[in-house]
Short mmCIF file of C-alpha atoms in Angstrom, two decimals:
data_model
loop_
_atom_site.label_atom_id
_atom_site.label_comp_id
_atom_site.label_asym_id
_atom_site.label_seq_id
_atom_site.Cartn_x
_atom_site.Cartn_y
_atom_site.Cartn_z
CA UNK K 429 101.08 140.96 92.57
CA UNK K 430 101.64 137.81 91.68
CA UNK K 431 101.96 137.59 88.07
CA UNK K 432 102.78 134.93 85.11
CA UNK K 433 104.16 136.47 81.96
CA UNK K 434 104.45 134.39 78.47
CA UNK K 435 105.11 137.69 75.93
CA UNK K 436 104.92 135.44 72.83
CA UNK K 437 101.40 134.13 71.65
CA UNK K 438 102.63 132.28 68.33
CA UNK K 439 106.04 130.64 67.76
CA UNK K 440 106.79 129.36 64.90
CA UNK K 441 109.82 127.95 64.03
CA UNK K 442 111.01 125.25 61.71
CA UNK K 443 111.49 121.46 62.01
CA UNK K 444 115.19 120.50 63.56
CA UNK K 445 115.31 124.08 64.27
CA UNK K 446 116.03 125.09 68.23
CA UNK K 447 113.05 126.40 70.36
CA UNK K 448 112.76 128.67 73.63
CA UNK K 449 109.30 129.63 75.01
CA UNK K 450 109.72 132.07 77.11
CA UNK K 451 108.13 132.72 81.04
CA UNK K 452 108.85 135.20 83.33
CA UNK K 453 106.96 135.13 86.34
CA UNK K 454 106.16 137.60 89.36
CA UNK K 455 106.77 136.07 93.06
CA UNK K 456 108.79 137.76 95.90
CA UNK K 457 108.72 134.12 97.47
CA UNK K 458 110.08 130.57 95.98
CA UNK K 459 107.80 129.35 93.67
CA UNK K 460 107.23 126.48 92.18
CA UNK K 461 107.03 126.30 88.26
CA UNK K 462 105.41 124.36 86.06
CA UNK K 463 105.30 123.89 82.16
CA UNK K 464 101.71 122.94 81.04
CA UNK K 465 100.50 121.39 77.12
CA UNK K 466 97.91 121.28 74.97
CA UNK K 467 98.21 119.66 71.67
CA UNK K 468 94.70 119.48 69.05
CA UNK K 469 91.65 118.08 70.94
CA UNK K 470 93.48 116.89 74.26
CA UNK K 471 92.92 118.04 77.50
CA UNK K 472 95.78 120.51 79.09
CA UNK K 473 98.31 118.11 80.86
CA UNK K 474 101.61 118.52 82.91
CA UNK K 475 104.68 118.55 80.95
CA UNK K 476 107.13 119.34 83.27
CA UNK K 477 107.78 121.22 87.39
CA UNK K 478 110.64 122.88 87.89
CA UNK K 479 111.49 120.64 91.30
CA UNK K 480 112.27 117.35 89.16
CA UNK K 481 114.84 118.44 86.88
CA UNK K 482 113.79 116.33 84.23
CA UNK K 483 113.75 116.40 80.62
CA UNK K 484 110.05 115.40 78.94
CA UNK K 485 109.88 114.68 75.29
CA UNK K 486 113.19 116.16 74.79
CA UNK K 487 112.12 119.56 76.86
CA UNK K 488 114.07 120.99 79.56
CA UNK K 489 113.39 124.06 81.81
CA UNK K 490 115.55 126.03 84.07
CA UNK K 491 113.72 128.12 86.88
CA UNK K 492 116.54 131.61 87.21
CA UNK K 493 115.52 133.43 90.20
CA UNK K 494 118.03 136.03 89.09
CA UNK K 495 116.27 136.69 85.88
CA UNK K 496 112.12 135.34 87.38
CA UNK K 497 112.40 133.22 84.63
CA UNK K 498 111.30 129.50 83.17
CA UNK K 499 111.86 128.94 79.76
CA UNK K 500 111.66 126.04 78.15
CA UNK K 501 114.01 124.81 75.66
CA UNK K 502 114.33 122.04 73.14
CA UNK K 503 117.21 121.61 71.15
CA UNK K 504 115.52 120.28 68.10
CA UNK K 505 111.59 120.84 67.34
CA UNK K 506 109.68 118.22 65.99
CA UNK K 507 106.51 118.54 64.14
CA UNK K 508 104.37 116.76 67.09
CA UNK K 509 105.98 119.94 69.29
CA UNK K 510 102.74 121.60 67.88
CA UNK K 511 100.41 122.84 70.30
CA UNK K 512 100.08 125.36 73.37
CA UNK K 513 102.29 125.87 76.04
CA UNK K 514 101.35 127.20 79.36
CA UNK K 515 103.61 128.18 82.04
CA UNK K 516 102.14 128.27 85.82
CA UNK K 517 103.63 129.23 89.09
CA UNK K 518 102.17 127.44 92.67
CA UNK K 519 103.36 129.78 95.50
CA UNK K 520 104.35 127.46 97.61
CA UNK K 521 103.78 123.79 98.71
CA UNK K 522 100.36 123.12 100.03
CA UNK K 523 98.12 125.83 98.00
CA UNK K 524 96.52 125.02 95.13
CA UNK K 525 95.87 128.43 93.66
CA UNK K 526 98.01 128.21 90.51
CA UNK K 527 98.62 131.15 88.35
CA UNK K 528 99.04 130.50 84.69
CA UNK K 529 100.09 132.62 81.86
CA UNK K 530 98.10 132.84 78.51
CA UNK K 531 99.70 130.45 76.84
CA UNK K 532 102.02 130.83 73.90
CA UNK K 533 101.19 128.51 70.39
CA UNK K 534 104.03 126.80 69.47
CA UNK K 535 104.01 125.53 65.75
CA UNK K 536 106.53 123.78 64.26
CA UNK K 537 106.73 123.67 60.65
CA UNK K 538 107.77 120.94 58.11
CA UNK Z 396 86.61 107.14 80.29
CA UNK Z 397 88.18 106.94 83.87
CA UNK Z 398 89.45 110.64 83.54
CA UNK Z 399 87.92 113.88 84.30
CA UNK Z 400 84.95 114.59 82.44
CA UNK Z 401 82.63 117.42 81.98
CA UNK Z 402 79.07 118.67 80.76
CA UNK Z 403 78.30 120.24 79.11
CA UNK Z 404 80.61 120.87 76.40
CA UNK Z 405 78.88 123.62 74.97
CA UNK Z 406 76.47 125.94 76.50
CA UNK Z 407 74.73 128.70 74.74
CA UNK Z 408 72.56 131.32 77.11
CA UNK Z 409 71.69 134.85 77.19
CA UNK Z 410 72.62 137.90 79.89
CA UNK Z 411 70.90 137.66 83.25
CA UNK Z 412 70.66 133.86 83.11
CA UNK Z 413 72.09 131.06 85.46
CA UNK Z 414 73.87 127.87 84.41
CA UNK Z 415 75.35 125.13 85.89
CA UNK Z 416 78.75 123.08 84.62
CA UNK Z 417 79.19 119.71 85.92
CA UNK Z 418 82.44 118.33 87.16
CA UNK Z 419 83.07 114.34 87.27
CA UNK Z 420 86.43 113.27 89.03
CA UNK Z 421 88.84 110.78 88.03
CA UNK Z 422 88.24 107.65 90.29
CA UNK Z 423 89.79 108.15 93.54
CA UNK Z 424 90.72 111.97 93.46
CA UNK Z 425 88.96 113.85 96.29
CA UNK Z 426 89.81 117.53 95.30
CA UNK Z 427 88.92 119.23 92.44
CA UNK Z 428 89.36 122.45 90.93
CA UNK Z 429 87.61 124.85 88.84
CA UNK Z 430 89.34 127.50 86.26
CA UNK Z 431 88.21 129.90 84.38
CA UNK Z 432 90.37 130.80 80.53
CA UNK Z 433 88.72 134.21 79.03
CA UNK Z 434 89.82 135.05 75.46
CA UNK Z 435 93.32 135.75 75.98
CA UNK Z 436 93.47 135.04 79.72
CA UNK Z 437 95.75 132.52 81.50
CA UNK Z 438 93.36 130.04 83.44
CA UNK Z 439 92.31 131.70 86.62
CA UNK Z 440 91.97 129.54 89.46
CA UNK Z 441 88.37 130.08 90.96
CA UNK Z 442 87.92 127.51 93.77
CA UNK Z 443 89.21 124.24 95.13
CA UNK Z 444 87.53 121.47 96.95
CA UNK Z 445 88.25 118.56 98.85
CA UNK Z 446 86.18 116.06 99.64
CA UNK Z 447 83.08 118.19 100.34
CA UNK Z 448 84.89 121.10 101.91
CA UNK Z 449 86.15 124.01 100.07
CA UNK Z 450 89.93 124.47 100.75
CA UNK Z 451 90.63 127.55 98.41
CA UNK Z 452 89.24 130.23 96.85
CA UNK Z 453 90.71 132.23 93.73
CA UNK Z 454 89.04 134.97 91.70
CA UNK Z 455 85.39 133.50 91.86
CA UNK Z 456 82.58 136.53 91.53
CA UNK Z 457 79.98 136.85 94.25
CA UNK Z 458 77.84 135.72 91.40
CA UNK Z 459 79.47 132.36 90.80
CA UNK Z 460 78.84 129.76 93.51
CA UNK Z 461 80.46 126.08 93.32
CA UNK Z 462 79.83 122.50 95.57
CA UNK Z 463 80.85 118.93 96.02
CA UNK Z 464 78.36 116.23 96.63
CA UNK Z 465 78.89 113.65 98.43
CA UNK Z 466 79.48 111.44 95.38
CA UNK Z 467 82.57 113.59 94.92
CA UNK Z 468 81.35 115.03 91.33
CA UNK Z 469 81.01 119.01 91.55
CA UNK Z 470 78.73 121.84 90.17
CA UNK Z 471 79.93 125.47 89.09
CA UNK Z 472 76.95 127.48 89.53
CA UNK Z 473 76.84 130.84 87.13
CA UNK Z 474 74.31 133.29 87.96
CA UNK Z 475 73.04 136.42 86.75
CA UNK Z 476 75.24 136.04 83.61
CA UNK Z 477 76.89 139.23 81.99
CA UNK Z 478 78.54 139.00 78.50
CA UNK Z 479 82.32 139.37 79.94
CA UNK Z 480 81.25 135.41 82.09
CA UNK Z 481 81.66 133.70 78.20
CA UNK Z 482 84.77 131.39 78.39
CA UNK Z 483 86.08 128.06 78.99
CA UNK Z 484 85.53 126.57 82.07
CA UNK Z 485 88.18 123.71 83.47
CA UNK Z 486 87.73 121.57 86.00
CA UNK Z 487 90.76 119.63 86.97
CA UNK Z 488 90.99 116.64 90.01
CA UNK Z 489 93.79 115.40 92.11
CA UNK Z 490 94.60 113.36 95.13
CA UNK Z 491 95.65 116.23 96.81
CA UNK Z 492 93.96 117.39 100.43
CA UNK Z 493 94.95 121.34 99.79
CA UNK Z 494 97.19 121.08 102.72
CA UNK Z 495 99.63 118.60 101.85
CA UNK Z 496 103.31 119.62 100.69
CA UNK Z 497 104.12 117.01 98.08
CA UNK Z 498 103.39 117.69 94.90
CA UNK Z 499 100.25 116.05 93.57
CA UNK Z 500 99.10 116.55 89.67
CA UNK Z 501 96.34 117.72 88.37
CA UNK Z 502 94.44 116.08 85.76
CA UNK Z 503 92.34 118.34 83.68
CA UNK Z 504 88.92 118.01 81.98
CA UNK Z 505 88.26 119.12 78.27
CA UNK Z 506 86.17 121.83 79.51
CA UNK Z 507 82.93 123.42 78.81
CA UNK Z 508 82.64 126.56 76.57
CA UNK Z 509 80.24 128.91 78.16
CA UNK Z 510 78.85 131.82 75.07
CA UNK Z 511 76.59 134.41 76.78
CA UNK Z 512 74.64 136.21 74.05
#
């Protein structure tokens, strides 16, 4: 079955210091991957897919099929990190049916 | 507000009862999507539609019933609620058709927190 893991549900970690939230994910194809945020009283937005290689707000994400994994990493946490992080998986190009994980809280103290 | 939006935000109703959650798109998205986040769930995908038609189902219950009207806003129709249906209720929109195979974001509402006493 296809299956999103996130095994943390709080992170906390201090200001400046490094932070990995980790995804492991469940797919005998090749998925797509996305990272997902949350931060206080906005709506759940995109923060970064696997496909475009690109670095948002300072946070990266490598998709290992070796490992199923897609963690993302930022080298130094700011306090405006704060919020939840989703990871979700699309199966392949054309479906919609996304599969998220539950989220980890990521809070980054002063 | 030109971005998703939903109603209500809060909705309060007792076992056996039927509600409906109201999805507006933003302008010019033609598919939308409806999730379902239990305590401690990932969001489930439930059903997508597209411009009227439905393109995909998830993990909707028999009991749960959705539609898009013509004016491209959409209803999530809960029936016969049972305790376990309390949760948060997304609804996200896109450009996407469903069978495209570029990438096309999804823009999510705030939601609406369904309590079934």
């Amino acid at each position: 079955a296809q299956r999103v893991t996130q095994p943390e549900k709080l992170l906390s970690v201090f200001k400046g210091a490094p932070v990995e939230l980790k995804c492991n994910y469940s797919y005998s194809g090749s998925p797509e991957l996305f990272w997902y945020v949350q931060y206080s009283r906005q709506r759940l937005q995109l923060l970064l897919r696997h496909i475009s290689r690109e670095s948002i707000k300072g946070f990266t994400a490598d998709l290992n099929k070796g490992e199923t994994s897609f963690h993302l990493k930022k080298p130094f946490a700011q306090e405006e990190d704060s919020a939840m992080y989703y990871c979700a998986l699309r199966r392949s190009p054309g479906t919609y049916k996304y599969i998220f994980g539950t989220g980890t809280r990521l809070k980054v103290l002063a | 507000d030109s971005g998703v939006t939903q109603t209500p935000k809060h909705l309060i109703t007792a076992t056996g009862q039927r509600v409906t959650l109201r999805c507006s798109p933003r302008s010019g998205d033609l598919s939308v999507y409806w999730y379902q986040q239990s305590l401690d769930q990932g969001l489930q995908f439930l059903i997508h539609y597209y411009n009227g038609e439905e393109r995909a189902k998830g993990n909707i219950l028999e009991r749960f019933s959705a539609q898009q009207f013509p004016d491209l806003h959409s209803e999530l129709n809960l029936s016969s609620l049972e305790l376990g249906d309390s949760a948060l209720y997304f609804c996200a929109s896109s450009v996407a058709t469903g069978t495209d195979k570029i990438y096309n974001e999804q823009f999510f509402g705030p939601g609406t927190r369904l309590t079934v006493l």
